[in-house]
Amino acid sequence: MSELRLNYDEVIRRIEDACRRAGRPRESVQLIAVSKTKPVEMIREMASFGQTEFGENHVQEIEEKSQAFPGVHYHMIGHLQTNKVKKVLGKTVLIHSVDSLHLAEAISKEALKRNMVQDILAEVNAGNEESKYGFSFEETEEAVRQMALLPGIRVKGLMCVAPNTADPEENRPLFAKLFQLSVDISSKKIDNVLMNELSMGMTNDFETAIEEGATYVRIGTALFGKRNYGSE
Ligand SMILES: *Cc1c(COP(=O)(O)O)cnc(C)c1O
């Protein structure tokens, strides 16, 4: 068996175990295989295992890979510049990283031109880190209300990139807080807003994220191995 296959089976097993511990159905968590910096051949191979969702953080990689291998879903998970919206629309099922109203407006405008509605998540800077993008916890509800008024996008939930810690337990309170925020916003029943999705958890902490309610986990290193050149 290839190393990729072994890694894949191991990650799936760990997701299943976390779901069992949390008393959640396996189908309530989707794996996004974060293939950034990795060649399209690896995407092709992982797709042959049945994997359908892939995550990329650079517009250029989504463009190239979706052209070379269009048979899977690409998720935009990295910071998106307004002037690159045109390039990524139509090539991504979900933009996880909508971190400003300005960006949401640009996506909506471009989507309307193309007669489509783009699914998005609002990114929350859950750890309040200066180096990270996203709305603060306090700003998020109002941002979502504003986004809900934009006809070219549909807000499906929240996303966060938690602090990079060796001990996943350190991020548990933050994941729990993000889950609670999504429940709170959901209870307000804002038109054009669904709070069904929670994109949180990476290689170091995805099991904790699942236990706290993640519906998407974004996993790169545990599947594809270390990345050789910086793209984060
Ligand atoms: C790179 C990246 C991931 C995957 O990180 P790993 O630690 O390699 O699993 C997840 N989410 C985002 C936004 C990323 O940029």
Short mmCIF file of C-alpha atoms and ligand atoms in Angstrom, two decimals:
data_model
loop_
_atom_site.label_atom_id
_atom_site.label_comp_id
_atom_site.label_asym_id
_atom_site.label_seq_id
_atom_site.Cartn_x
_atom_site.Cartn_y
_atom_site.Cartn_z
CA MET A 1 0.00 0.00 0.00
CA SER A 2 1.24 3.52 -0.76
CA GLU A 3 2.14 5.91 2.02
CA LEU A 4 -0.71 8.15 0.92
CA ARG A 5 -3.15 5.28 1.30
CA LEU A 6 -1.83 4.44 4.77
CA ASN A 7 -2.06 8.07 5.87
CA TYR A 8 -5.55 8.38 4.46
CA ASP A 9 -6.86 5.25 6.19
CA GLU A 10 -5.31 6.38 9.47
CA VAL A 11 -6.90 9.85 9.30
CA ILE A 12 -10.29 8.36 8.43
CA ARG A 13 -9.98 5.97 11.38
CA ARG A 14 -9.15 8.84 13.72
CA ILE A 15 -12.14 10.85 12.44
CA GLU A 16 -14.39 7.83 13.01
CA ASP A 17 -13.05 7.38 16.54
CA ALA A 18 -13.56 11.06 17.38
CA CYS A 19 -17.13 10.91 16.06
CA ARG A 20 -17.81 7.85 18.19
CA ARG A 21 -16.39 9.52 21.31
CA ALA A 22 -18.49 12.60 20.65
CA GLY A 23 -21.62 10.56 19.92
CA ARG A 24 -21.88 12.12 16.49
CA PRO A 25 -22.77 10.40 13.21
CA ARG A 26 -19.75 9.91 10.96
CA GLU A 27 -21.56 11.70 8.11
CA SER A 28 -21.74 14.88 10.19
CA VAL A 29 -18.02 15.50 9.65
CA GLN A 30 -16.46 16.03 6.25
CA LEU A 31 -12.76 15.69 5.61
CA ILE A 32 -11.15 18.37 3.50
CA ALA A 33 -7.81 17.09 2.27
CA VAL A 34 -5.57 20.15 2.22
CA SER A 35 -3.47 19.60 -0.90
CA LYS A 36 -1.80 23.02 -1.04
CA THR A 37 1.74 22.89 -2.45
CA LYS A 38 1.21 19.21 -3.38
CA PRO A 39 1.08 17.97 -6.98
CA VAL A 40 -2.16 17.17 -8.72
CA GLU A 41 -1.04 13.52 -9.00
CA MET A 42 -1.51 13.20 -5.25
CA ILE A 43 -5.02 14.63 -5.53
CA ARG A 44 -5.76 12.16 -8.28
CA GLU A 45 -4.50 9.27 -6.17
CA MET A 46 -6.46 10.33 -3.09
CA ALA A 47 -9.58 10.79 -5.19
CA SER A 48 -9.23 7.13 -6.17
CA PHE A 49 -9.71 6.28 -2.45
CA GLY A 50 -13.06 8.04 -2.60
CA GLN A 51 -11.96 11.45 -1.31
CA THR A 52 -13.98 14.24 -2.97
CA GLU A 53 -13.16 17.45 -1.02
CA PHE A 54 -9.79 19.21 -1.35
CA GLY A 55 -8.56 22.44 0.21
CA GLU A 56 -6.26 25.02 -1.34
CA ASN A 57 -5.12 28.38 -0.08
CA HIS A 58 -3.80 29.99 -3.25
CA VAL A 59 -5.93 31.13 -6.16
CA GLN A 60 -3.32 30.09 -8.67
CA GLU A 61 -3.23 26.52 -7.35
CA ILE A 62 -7.01 26.24 -7.48
CA GLU A 63 -6.94 27.48 -11.07
CA GLU A 64 -4.26 25.04 -12.12
CA LYS A 65 -5.52 22.02 -10.24
CA SER A 66 -9.20 22.47 -11.09
CA GLN A 67 -8.21 22.62 -14.73
CA ALA A 68 -5.86 19.64 -14.57
CA PHE A 69 -8.24 17.57 -12.42
CA PRO A 70 -11.79 18.89 -12.41
CA GLY A 71 -13.40 15.74 -11.01
CA VAL A 72 -13.37 16.80 -7.33
CA HIS A 73 -14.51 19.75 -5.18
CA TYR A 74 -12.02 22.47 -4.32
CA HIS A 75 -12.44 24.56 -1.18
CA MET A 76 -10.78 27.94 -0.87
CA ILE A 77 -9.37 28.06 2.65
CA GLY A 78 -6.73 30.80 2.43
CA HIS A 79 -6.85 34.58 2.53
CA LEU A 80 -8.47 35.83 -0.67
CA GLN A 81 -7.64 39.21 -2.13
CA THR A 82 -10.58 41.11 -3.58
CA ASN A 83 -8.89 41.47 -6.95
CA LYS A 84 -8.56 37.68 -7.26
CA VAL A 85 -12.24 36.90 -6.68
CA LYS A 86 -12.89 36.72 -10.42
CA LYS A 87 -10.31 33.98 -10.82
CA VAL A 88 -11.63 31.69 -8.15
CA LEU A 89 -15.40 31.94 -8.63
CA GLY A 90 -16.88 28.92 -10.32
CA LYS A 91 -13.85 26.83 -9.37
CA THR A 92 -14.58 26.43 -5.68
CA VAL A 93 -17.62 24.93 -3.93
CA LEU A 94 -17.10 26.87 -0.73
CA ILE A 95 -14.98 29.85 0.27
CA HIS A 96 -14.13 29.28 3.94
CA SER A 97 -12.02 32.36 4.44
CA VAL A 98 -14.31 35.36 4.04
CA ASP A 99 -12.61 37.68 6.48
CA SER A 100 -14.06 41.12 5.62
CA LEU A 101 -17.28 42.68 4.41
CA HIS A 102 -15.36 44.21 1.56
CA LEU A 103 -14.45 40.73 0.33
CA ALA A 104 -18.01 39.45 0.82
CA GLU A 105 -19.27 42.35 -1.32
CA ALA A 106 -16.75 41.62 -4.06
CA ILE A 107 -17.76 37.95 -4.13
CA SER A 108 -21.44 38.81 -4.22
CA LYS A 109 -20.98 41.30 -7.03
CA GLU A 110 -19.00 38.89 -9.17
CA ALA A 111 -21.39 36.01 -8.46
CA LEU A 112 -24.37 38.12 -9.55
CA LYS A 113 -22.64 38.93 -12.83
CA ARG A 114 -22.42 35.20 -13.44
CA ASN A 115 -25.92 34.44 -12.29
CA MET A 116 -24.76 32.27 -9.44
CA VAL A 117 -24.82 32.25 -5.65
CA GLN A 118 -21.52 31.49 -3.92
CA ASP A 119 -21.53 29.56 -0.64
CA ILE A 120 -19.22 31.07 1.94
CA LEU A 121 -18.18 30.84 5.58
CA ALA A 122 -17.31 33.82 7.75
CA GLU A 123 -13.80 33.52 9.16
CA VAL A 124 -13.43 34.21 12.86
CA ASN A 125 -10.06 35.11 14.32
CA ALA A 126 -10.85 32.90 17.26
CA GLY A 127 -7.48 33.14 18.94
CA ASN A 128 -7.41 36.90 18.46
CA GLU A 129 -3.99 36.58 16.85
CA GLU A 130 -2.51 39.58 15.11
CA SER A 131 -1.04 37.38 12.38
CA LYS A 132 -4.42 35.87 11.49
CA TYR A 133 -7.34 37.06 9.42
CA GLY A 134 -11.00 37.18 10.37
CA PHE A 135 -13.63 38.86 12.49
CA SER A 136 -13.33 38.99 16.25
CA PHE A 137 -15.94 37.04 18.23
CA GLU A 138 -17.62 40.33 19.06
CA GLU A 139 -17.84 41.49 15.44
CA THR A 140 -19.01 38.25 13.89
CA GLU A 141 -22.78 38.45 14.34
CA GLU A 142 -23.01 41.93 12.88
CA ALA A 143 -20.73 40.93 9.98
CA VAL A 144 -22.95 37.93 9.25
CA ARG A 145 -26.04 40.18 9.32
CA GLN A 146 -24.43 42.47 6.75
CA MET A 147 -23.37 39.54 4.59
CA ALA A 148 -26.89 38.18 4.69
CA LEU A 149 -28.04 41.24 2.74
CA LEU A 150 -25.77 40.44 -0.19
CA PRO A 151 -27.72 38.51 -2.85
CA GLY A 152 -24.75 36.81 -4.52
CA ILE A 153 -23.56 34.89 -1.47
CA ARG A 154 -25.05 32.43 0.97
CA VAL A 155 -23.54 32.27 4.47
CA LYS A 156 -23.37 28.62 5.53
CA GLY A 157 -21.46 28.93 8.79
CA LEU A 158 -18.21 29.88 10.46
CA MET A 159 -14.56 28.99 10.08
CA CYS A 160 -11.48 29.49 12.21
CA VAL A 161 -7.77 28.86 12.04
CA ALA A 162 -6.90 28.15 15.65
CA PRO A 163 -3.50 28.90 17.16
CA ASN A 164 -0.83 26.37 16.32
CA THR A 165 -0.28 24.50 19.57
CA ALA A 166 1.40 21.20 20.35
CA ASP A 167 -1.34 20.32 22.83
CA PRO A 168 -4.76 20.22 21.15
CA GLU A 169 -6.48 20.63 24.51
CA GLU A 170 -5.37 24.24 24.49
CA ASN A 171 -7.72 24.93 21.60
CA ARG A 172 -10.72 23.13 23.07
CA PRO A 173 -12.23 26.19 24.82
CA LEU A 174 -11.89 28.17 21.63
CA PHE A 175 -13.60 25.51 19.50
CA ALA A 176 -16.37 25.32 22.08
CA LYS A 177 -16.75 29.09 21.97
CA LEU A 178 -17.00 29.09 18.18
CA PHE A 179 -19.62 26.34 18.31
CA GLN A 180 -21.62 28.38 20.83
CA LEU A 181 -21.35 31.47 18.64
CA SER A 182 -22.76 29.57 15.67
CA VAL A 183 -25.63 28.28 17.82
CA ASP A 184 -26.32 31.83 19.06
CA ILE A 185 -26.34 33.30 15.55
CA SER A 186 -28.44 30.42 14.28
CA SER A 187 -31.06 31.07 16.98
CA LYS A 188 -31.56 34.61 15.61
CA LYS A 189 -32.96 33.14 12.38
CA ILE A 190 -31.42 35.70 10.07
CA ASP A 191 -32.76 35.48 6.50
CA ASN A 192 -30.26 34.03 4.01
CA VAL A 193 -28.04 32.72 6.81
CA LEU A 194 -27.55 29.05 7.66
CA MET A 195 -25.26 28.14 10.51
CA ASN A 196 -24.94 24.48 9.60
CA GLU A 197 -21.22 24.39 8.96
CA LEU A 198 -18.29 24.83 11.28
CA SER A 199 -14.88 24.57 9.64
CA MET A 200 -12.28 24.04 12.36
CA GLY A 201 -9.52 21.61 13.22
CA MET A 202 -6.27 20.80 11.42
CA THR A 203 -3.62 18.08 11.72
CA ASN A 204 -2.72 18.98 15.31
CA ASP A 205 -6.18 19.35 16.75
CA PHE A 206 -8.88 17.88 14.48
CA GLU A 207 -10.10 15.30 16.97
CA THR A 208 -10.68 17.97 19.59
CA ALA A 209 -12.47 20.08 16.96
CA ILE A 210 -14.76 17.16 16.09
CA GLU A 211 -15.56 16.63 19.76
CA GLU A 212 -16.55 20.31 19.93
CA GLY A 213 -18.77 20.29 16.85
CA ALA A 214 -16.67 20.73 13.69
CA THR A 215 -18.48 19.75 10.48
CA TYR A 216 -15.42 20.27 8.28
CA VAL A 217 -11.89 19.39 9.34
CA ARG A 218 -9.08 20.69 7.12
CA ILE A 219 -6.16 18.27 7.19
CA GLY A 220 -2.93 18.61 5.25
CA THR A 221 0.20 17.31 6.95
CA ALA A 222 -1.31 14.11 8.41
CA LEU A 223 -2.41 13.11 4.88
CA PHE A 224 0.26 14.41 2.53
CA GLY A 225 3.28 14.70 4.81
CA LYS A 226 5.22 17.85 5.56
CA ARG A 227 5.11 20.70 3.09
CA ASN A 228 8.49 21.57 1.64
CA TYR A 229 7.99 25.15 0.71
CA GLY A 230 6.08 27.76 2.66
CA SER A 231 2.66 28.54 1.36
CA GLU A 232 0.83 29.56 4.47
C1 LIG B 1 -2.52 24.60 5.62
C2 LIG B 1 -3.86 24.78 6.20
C3 LIG B 1 -4.53 23.70 6.82
C4 LIG B 1 -3.91 22.33 7.01
O1 LIG B 1 -2.91 22.37 7.98
P1 LIG B 1 -2.19 21.04 8.53
O2 LIG B 1 -1.67 21.44 9.84
O3 LIG B 1 -1.13 20.70 7.54
O4 LIG B 1 -3.23 19.98 8.62
C5 LIG B 1 -5.81 23.93 7.30
N1 LIG B 1 -6.40 25.13 7.18
C6 LIG B 1 -5.80 26.19 6.59
C7 LIG B 1 -6.52 27.47 6.49
C8 LIG B 1 -4.51 26.03 6.08
O5 LIG B 1 -3.92 27.09 5.51
#
